[in-house]
JSON list of C-alpha atoms in Angstrom, two decimals:
[
{"chain": "A", "resi": 1, "resn": "MET", "atom": "CA", "xyz": [-31.81, 218.78, 87.37]},
{"chain": "A", "resi": 2, "resn": "ARG", "atom": "CA", "xyz": [-32.14, 214.57, 85.88]},
{"chain": "A", "resi": 3, "resn": "ARG", "atom": "CA", "xyz": [-34.54, 212.49, 87.86]},
{"chain": "A", "resi": 4, "resn": "LEU", "atom": "CA", "xyz": [-33.02, 209.87, 89.31]},
{"chain": "A", "resi": 5, "resn": "LEU", "atom": "CA", "xyz": [-35.57, 207.13, 89.09]},
{"chain": "A", "resi": 6, "resn": "ALA", "atom": "CA", "xyz": [-35.18, 204.40, 91.39]},
{"chain": "A", "resi": 7, "resn": "LEU", "atom": "CA", "xyz": [-36.21, 200.76, 89.71]},
{"chain": "A", "resi": 8, "resn": "GLY", "atom": "CA", "xyz": [-36.42, 197.66, 91.90]},
{"chain": "A", "resi": 9, "resn": "ILE", "atom": "CA", "xyz": [-36.09, 194.40, 91.07]},
{"chain": "A", "resi": 10, "resn": "VAL", "atom": "CA", "xyz": [-38.02, 192.16, 92.47]},
{"chain": "A", "resi": 11, "resn": "LEU", "atom": "CA", "xyz": [-37.46, 187.99, 92.26]},
{"chain": "A", "resi": 12, "resn": "LEU", "atom": "CA", "xyz": [-40.58, 186.07, 93.03]},
{"chain": "A", "resi": 13, "resn": "CYS", "atom": "CA", "xyz": [-39.04, 182.53, 93.99]},
{"chain": "A", "resi": 14, "resn": "ALA", "atom": "CA", "xyz": [-41.40, 180.05, 93.52]},
{"chain": "A", "resi": 15, "resn": "PRO", "atom": "CA", "xyz": [-40.69, 176.72, 96.06]},
{"chain": "A", "resi": 16, "resn": "PRO", "atom": "CA", "xyz": [-39.19, 173.98, 94.44]},
{"chain": "A", "resi": 17, "resn": "ALA", "atom": "CA", "xyz": [-40.86, 171.96, 92.80]},
{"chain": "A", "resi": 18, "resn": "HIS", "atom": "CA", "xyz": [-40.91, 168.21, 94.56]},
{"chain": "A", "resi": 19, "resn": "ALA", "atom": "CA", "xyz": [-39.81, 164.93, 92.52]},
{"chain": "A", "resi": 20, "resn": "ALA", "atom": "CA", "xyz": [-42.27, 162.39, 92.54]},
{"chain": "A", "resi": 21, "resn": "PRO", "atom": "CA", "xyz": [-42.00, 159.80, 94.27]},
{"chain": "A", "resi": 22, "resn": "PRO", "atom": "CA", "xyz": [-40.37, 156.46, 92.77]},
{"chain": "A", "resi": 23, "resn": "ALA", "atom": "CA", "xyz": [-42.05, 153.42, 91.89]},
{"chain": "A", "resi": 24, "resn": "VAL", "atom": "CA", "xyz": [-40.32, 150.36, 92.05]},
{"chain": "A", "resi": 25, "resn": "ALA", "atom": "CA", "xyz": [-40.21, 146.94, 90.76]},
{"chain": "A", "resi": 26, "resn": "ILE", "atom": "CA", "xyz": [-37.51, 144.18, 90.64]},
{"chain": "A", "resi": 27, "resn": "GLU", "atom": "CA", "xyz": [-37.27, 141.99, 87.22]},
{"chain": "A", "resi": 28, "resn": "THR", "atom": "CA", "xyz": [-34.60, 138.93, 87.83]},
{"chain": "A", "resi": 29, "resn": "SER", "atom": "CA", "xyz": [-32.93, 135.94, 85.35]},
{"chain": "A", "resi": 30, "resn": "GLY", "atom": "CA", "xyz": [-34.00, 133.93, 88.07]},
{"chain": "A", "resi": 31, "resn": "LEU", "atom": "CA", "xyz": [-35.19, 133.13, 91.44]},
{"chain": "A", "resi": 32, "resn": "LEU", "atom": "CA", "xyz": [-33.97, 129.74, 92.44]},
{"chain": "A", "resi": 33, "resn": "GLY", "atom": "CA", "xyz": [-30.76, 127.77, 91.05]},
{"chain": "A", "resi": 34, "resn": "GLN", "atom": "CA", "xyz": [-28.10, 125.56, 92.12]},
{"chain": "A", "resi": 35, "resn": "ALA", "atom": "CA", "xyz": [-25.77, 127.16, 93.69]},
{"chain": "A", "resi": 36, "resn": "PRO", "atom": "CA", "xyz": [-23.79, 128.99, 92.77]},
{"chain": "A", "resi": 37, "resn": "PHE", "atom": "CA", "xyz": [-26.39, 131.20, 91.30]},
{"chain": "A", "resi": 38, "resn": "ASP", "atom": "CA", "xyz": [-25.74, 133.81, 89.22]},
{"chain": "A", "resi": 39, "resn": "VAL", "atom": "CA", "xyz": [-28.32, 136.59, 88.82]},
{"chain": "A", "resi": 40, "resn": "THR", "atom": "CA", "xyz": [-29.07, 139.46, 87.05]},
{"chain": "A", "resi": 41, "resn": "LEU", "atom": "CA", "xyz": [-31.22, 142.12, 89.12]},
{"chain": "A", "resi": 42, "resn": "THR", "atom": "CA", "xyz": [-32.74, 144.48, 87.45]},
{"chain": "A", "resi": 43, "resn": "ALA", "atom": "CA", "xyz": [-34.69, 148.08, 88.40]},
{"chain": "A", "resi": 44, "resn": "VAL", "atom": "CA", "xyz": [-37.68, 148.59, 87.12]},
{"chain": "A", "resi": 45, "resn": "GLY", "atom": "CA", "xyz": [-39.26, 152.45, 87.15]},
{"chain": "A", "resi": 46, "resn": "GLU", "atom": "CA", "xyz": [-37.72, 155.99, 87.18]},
{"chain": "A", "resi": 47, "resn": "ALA", "atom": "CA", "xyz": [-35.54, 157.65, 89.48]},
{"chain": "A", "resi": 48, "resn": "GLU", "atom": "CA", "xyz": [-32.21, 159.57, 89.54]},
{"chain": "A", "resi": 49, "resn": "ARG", "atom": "CA", "xyz": [-31.01, 157.05, 91.97]},
{"chain": "A", "resi": 50, "resn": "PHE", "atom": "CA", "xyz": [-30.51, 153.21, 92.74]},
{"chain": "A", "resi": 51, "resn": "SER", "atom": "CA", "xyz": [-29.60, 151.18, 95.37]},
{"chain": "A", "resi": 52, "resn": "TRP", "atom": "CA", "xyz": [-28.99, 147.82, 96.08]},
{"chain": "A", "resi": 53, "resn": "ALA", "atom": "CA", "xyz": [-28.98, 145.54, 99.45]},
{"chain": "A", "resi": 54, "resn": "LEU", "atom": "CA", "xyz": [-28.15, 141.98, 98.46]},
{"chain": "A", "resi": 55, "resn": "GLY", "atom": "CA", "xyz": [-29.22, 140.38, 100.82]},
{"chain": "A", "resi": 56, "resn": "ASP", "atom": "CA", "xyz": [-26.01, 138.78, 102.24]},
{"chain": "A", "resi": 57, "resn": "GLY", "atom": "CA", "xyz": [-24.30, 141.90, 103.03]},
{"chain": "A", "resi": 58, "resn": "THR", "atom": "CA", "xyz": [-23.06, 142.90, 99.71]},
{"chain": "A", "resi": 59, "resn": "VAL", "atom": "CA", "xyz": [-24.40, 146.36, 98.51]},
{"chain": "A", "resi": 60, "resn": "ALA", "atom": "CA", "xyz": [-24.15, 147.72, 95.21]},
{"chain": "A", "resi": 61, "resn": "GLU", "atom": "CA", "xyz": [-25.46, 150.67, 92.94]},
{"chain": "A", "resi": 62, "resn": "GLY", "atom": "CA", "xyz": [-26.84, 151.45, 89.75]},
{"chain": "A", "resi": 63, "resn": "ARG", "atom": "CA", "xyz": [-30.15, 150.33, 87.32]},
{"chain": "A", "resi": 64, "resn": "SER", "atom": "CA", "xyz": [-29.15, 146.41, 87.11]},
{"chain": "A", "resi": 65, "resn": "VAL", "atom": "CA", "xyz": [-26.46, 144.38, 88.86]},
{"chain": "A", "resi": 66, "resn": "ARG", "atom": "CA", "xyz": [-25.03, 141.32, 88.90]},
{"chain": "A", "resi": 67, "resn": "HIS", "atom": "CA", "xyz": [-25.06, 139.03, 91.80]},
{"chain": "A", "resi": 68, "resn": "THR", "atom": "CA", "xyz": [-23.83, 135.41, 92.80]},
{"chain": "A", "resi": 69, "resn": "TYR", "atom": "CA", "xyz": [-25.18, 134.12, 95.70]},
{"chain": "A", "resi": 70, "resn": "ALA", "atom": "CA", "xyz": [-23.74, 130.88, 97.90]},
{"chain": "A", "resi": 71, "resn": "THR", "atom": "CA", "xyz": [-26.09, 128.54, 99.24]},
{"chain": "A", "resi": 72, "resn": "GLY", "atom": "CA", "xyz": [-29.00, 129.96, 101.11]},
{"chain": "A", "resi": 73, "resn": "ARG", "atom": "CA", "xyz": [-32.20, 131.88, 100.56]},
{"chain": "A", "resi": 74, "resn": "TYR", "atom": "CA", "xyz": [-31.57, 135.34, 100.91]},
{"chain": "A", "resi": 75, "resn": "THR", "atom": "CA", "xyz": [-33.51, 138.69, 100.00]},
{"chain": "A", "resi": 76, "resn": "ALA", "atom": "CA", "xyz": [-32.43, 141.82, 97.76]},
{"chain": "A", "resi": 77, "resn": "THR", "atom": "CA", "xyz": [-33.83, 144.75, 97.92]},
{"chain": "A", "resi": 78, "resn": "VAL", "atom": "CA", "xyz": [-33.74, 148.19, 96.16]},
{"chain": "A", "resi": 79, "resn": "THR", "atom": "CA", "xyz": [-33.89, 151.21, 97.11]},
{"chain": "A", "resi": 80, "resn": "ALA", "atom": "CA", "xyz": [-35.15, 153.60, 94.56]},
{"chain": "A", "resi": 81, "resn": "SER", "atom": "CA", "xyz": [-34.58, 157.88, 95.07]},
{"chain": "A", "resi": 82, "resn": "ASN", "atom": "CA", "xyz": [-36.06, 160.68, 93.33]},
{"chain": "A", "resi": 83, "resn": "GLY", "atom": "CA", "xyz": [-35.64, 164.49, 94.84]},
{"chain": "A", "resi": 84, "resn": "GLY", "atom": "CA", "xyz": [-35.26, 162.74, 98.02]},
{"chain": "A", "resi": 85, "resn": "GLU", "atom": "CA", "xyz": [-38.48, 160.40, 97.57]},
{"chain": "A", "resi": 86, "resn": "ASN", "atom": "CA", "xyz": [-37.57, 157.14, 98.33]},
{"chain": "A", "resi": 87, "resn": "ALA", "atom": "CA", "xyz": [-39.37, 153.45, 97.43]},
{"chain": "A", "resi": 88, "resn": "GLN", "atom": "CA", "xyz": [-38.15, 150.03, 97.48]},
{"chain": "A", "resi": 89, "resn": "ALA", "atom": "CA", "xyz": [-39.17, 146.41, 96.23]},
{"chain": "A", "resi": 90, "resn": "SER", "atom": "CA", "xyz": [-37.28, 143.05, 97.13]},
{"chain": "A", "resi": 91, "resn": "VAL", "atom": "CA", "xyz": [-37.31, 139.49, 96.41]},
{"chain": "A", "resi": 92, "resn": "GLN", "atom": "CA", "xyz": [-35.91, 136.26, 97.39]},
{"chain": "A", "resi": 93, "resn": "VAL", "atom": "CA", "xyz": [-33.42, 134.55, 95.89]},
{"chain": "A", "resi": 94, "resn": "THR", "atom": "CA", "xyz": [-32.79, 130.42, 96.48]},
{"chain": "A", "resi": 95, "resn": "ALA", "atom": "CA", "xyz": [-29.18, 129.16, 96.03]},
{"chain": "A", "resi": 96, "resn": "LEU", "atom": "CA", "xyz": [-29.68, 125.15, 97.18]},
{"chain": "A", "resi": 97, "resn": "THR", "atom": "CA", "xyz": [-27.83, 122.48, 96.61]},
{"chain": "A", "resi": 98, "resn": "ILE", "atom": "CA", "xyz": [-28.27, 119.14, 97.04]},
{"chain": "A", "resi": 99, "resn": "ALA", "atom": "CA", "xyz": [-25.74, 116.85, 98.71]},
{"chain": "A", "resi": 100, "resn": "LEU", "atom": "CA", "xyz": [-26.20, 112.95, 97.77]},
{"chain": "A", "resi": 101, "resn": "ALA", "atom": "CA", "xyz": [-24.38, 109.86, 99.93]},
{"chain": "A", "resi": 102, "resn": "LYS", "atom": "CA", "xyz": [-23.01, 106.79, 97.22]},
{"chain": "A", "resi": 103, "resn": "PRO", "atom": "CA", "xyz": [-24.71, 103.76, 97.87]},
{"chain": "A", "resi": 104, "resn": "ARG", "atom": "CA", "xyz": [-22.67, 100.94, 100.03]},
{"chain": "A", "resi": 105, "resn": "THR", "atom": "CA", "xyz": [-22.91, 98.39, 96.71]},
{"chain": "A", "resi": 106, "resn": "GLY", "atom": "CA", "xyz": [-24.96, 98.21, 93.75]},
{"chain": "A", "resi": 107, "resn": "THR", "atom": "CA", "xyz": [-25.63, 95.78, 91.66]},
{"chain": "A", "resi": 108, "resn": "PHE", "atom": "CA", "xyz": [-27.16, 96.04, 87.71]},
{"chain": "A", "resi": 109, "resn": "GLY", "atom": "CA", "xyz": [-30.93, 95.85, 87.40]},
{"chain": "A", "resi": 110, "resn": "HIS", "atom": "CA", "xyz": [-31.39, 96.12, 91.36]},
{"chain": "A", "resi": 111, "resn": "ARG", "atom": "CA", "xyz": [-32.92, 99.66, 92.58]},
{"chain": "A", "resi": 112, "resn": "LEU", "atom": "CA", "xyz": [-30.33, 101.93, 94.51]},
{"chain": "A", "resi": 113, "resn": "THR", "atom": "CA", "xyz": [-30.67, 104.60, 97.05]},
{"chain": "A", "resi": 114, "resn": "PHE", "atom": "CA", "xyz": [-28.92, 107.92, 97.34]},
{"chain": "A", "resi": 115, "resn": "PRO", "atom": "CA", "xyz": [-29.51, 109.22, 100.59]},
{"chain": "A", "resi": 116, "resn": "GLY", "atom": "CA", "xyz": [-29.15, 113.02, 100.40]},
{"chain": "A", "resi": 117, "resn": "ARG", "atom": "CA", "xyz": [-30.71, 116.63, 101.76]},
{"chain": "A", "resi": 118, "resn": "LEU", "atom": "CA", "xyz": [-31.82, 119.12, 100.37]},
{"chain": "A", "resi": 119, "resn": "ARG", "atom": "CA", "xyz": [-30.10, 123.13, 101.48]},
{"chain": "A", "resi": 120, "resn": "PRO", "atom": "CA", "xyz": [-31.96, 124.77, 102.04]},
{"chain": "A", "resi": 121, "resn": "ALA", "atom": "CA", "xyz": [-35.10, 122.67, 102.45]},
{"chain": "A", "resi": 122, "resn": "LEU", "atom": "CA", "xyz": [-37.91, 123.08, 100.59]},
{"chain": "A", "resi": 123, "resn": "PRO", "atom": "CA", "xyz": [-41.03, 121.47, 101.63]},
{"chain": "A", "resi": 124, "resn": "GLY", "atom": "CA", "xyz": [-42.81, 119.50, 99.29]},
{"chain": "A", "resi": 125, "resn": "ALA", "atom": "CA", "xyz": [-40.40, 120.07, 96.50]},
{"chain": "A", "resi": 126, "resn": "ARG", "atom": "CA", "xyz": [-40.30, 117.40, 93.94]},
{"chain": "A", "resi": 127, "resn": "LEU", "atom": "CA", "xyz": [-36.95, 116.33, 93.14]},
{"chain": "A", "resi": 128, "resn": "GLU", "atom": "CA", "xyz": [-35.89, 114.69, 89.59]},
{"chain": "A", "resi": 129, "resn": "LEU", "atom": "CA", "xyz": [-32.98, 112.64, 88.40]},
{"chain": "A", "resi": 130, "resn": "ARG", "atom": "CA", "xyz": [-33.12, 112.82, 84.74]},
{"chain": "A", "resi": 131, "resn": "ALA", "atom": "CA", "xyz": [-30.68, 111.43, 81.61]},
{"chain": "A", "resi": 132, "resn": "ASN", "atom": "CA", "xyz": [-31.23, 112.60, 78.24]},
{"chain": "A", "resi": 133, "resn": "ASP", "atom": "CA", "xyz": [-33.80, 115.03, 79.60]},
{"chain": "A", "resi": 134, "resn": "GLN", "atom": "CA", "xyz": [-35.56, 112.08, 80.28]},
{"chain": "A", "resi": 135, "resn": "VAL", "atom": "CA", "xyz": [-36.94, 111.38, 84.31]},
{"chain": "A", "resi": 136, "resn": "ILE", "atom": "CA", "xyz": [-35.60, 108.01, 85.66]},
{"chain": "A", "resi": 137, "resn": "ALA", "atom": "CA", "xyz": [-36.99, 108.63, 89.17]},
{"chain": "A", "resi": 138, "resn": "ALA", "atom": "CA", "xyz": [-38.14, 111.71, 91.24]},
{"chain": "A", "resi": 139, "resn": "THR", "atom": "CA", "xyz": [-38.94, 111.86, 94.45]},
{"chain": "A", "resi": 140, "resn": "LYS", "atom": "CA", "xyz": [-40.88, 114.64, 97.50]}
]
C-alpha cells in the first residue's frame, strides 16, 4: 500500500514595510514680482505623489507646477506623499501692483510728484524709477 505523505506549505508573511516619510522642499522661479506674476514651483525630494495648494484657491498635482498670481500675498504649499506618510513645505509668493497718478501740471526742469501706492504694502520697501538701467528717482 502506498503511503500518503502530506506536505504542508507554510507561507510566512512579513508585515508590509513602511515607506520612509518623505522630505520635501520648494524651489521657485521667484517669490516677489509684478502682477500678474508667473511662477514655477518645483518640489524637491523623493515621494510617490506631490499635491499643491497654491494659496489662491487653486490646486495642482505633480512635481513642478506653473501658476500666475494676481496682486496679493499667497502661501503655496506642497504635500509630498509616500506610502501613506505625508510631509509639507510652504513658501510665500507676493505679486505686486504699483498705481501712480499723474501730476496736474509739469514744467521741464522742475521736479514732479507722482502720488500712488504699492499693493500689497511692503513697509520699508525702496522703490526706484529707472531709465536705461539708471536710477533717476527713489523713495521708500
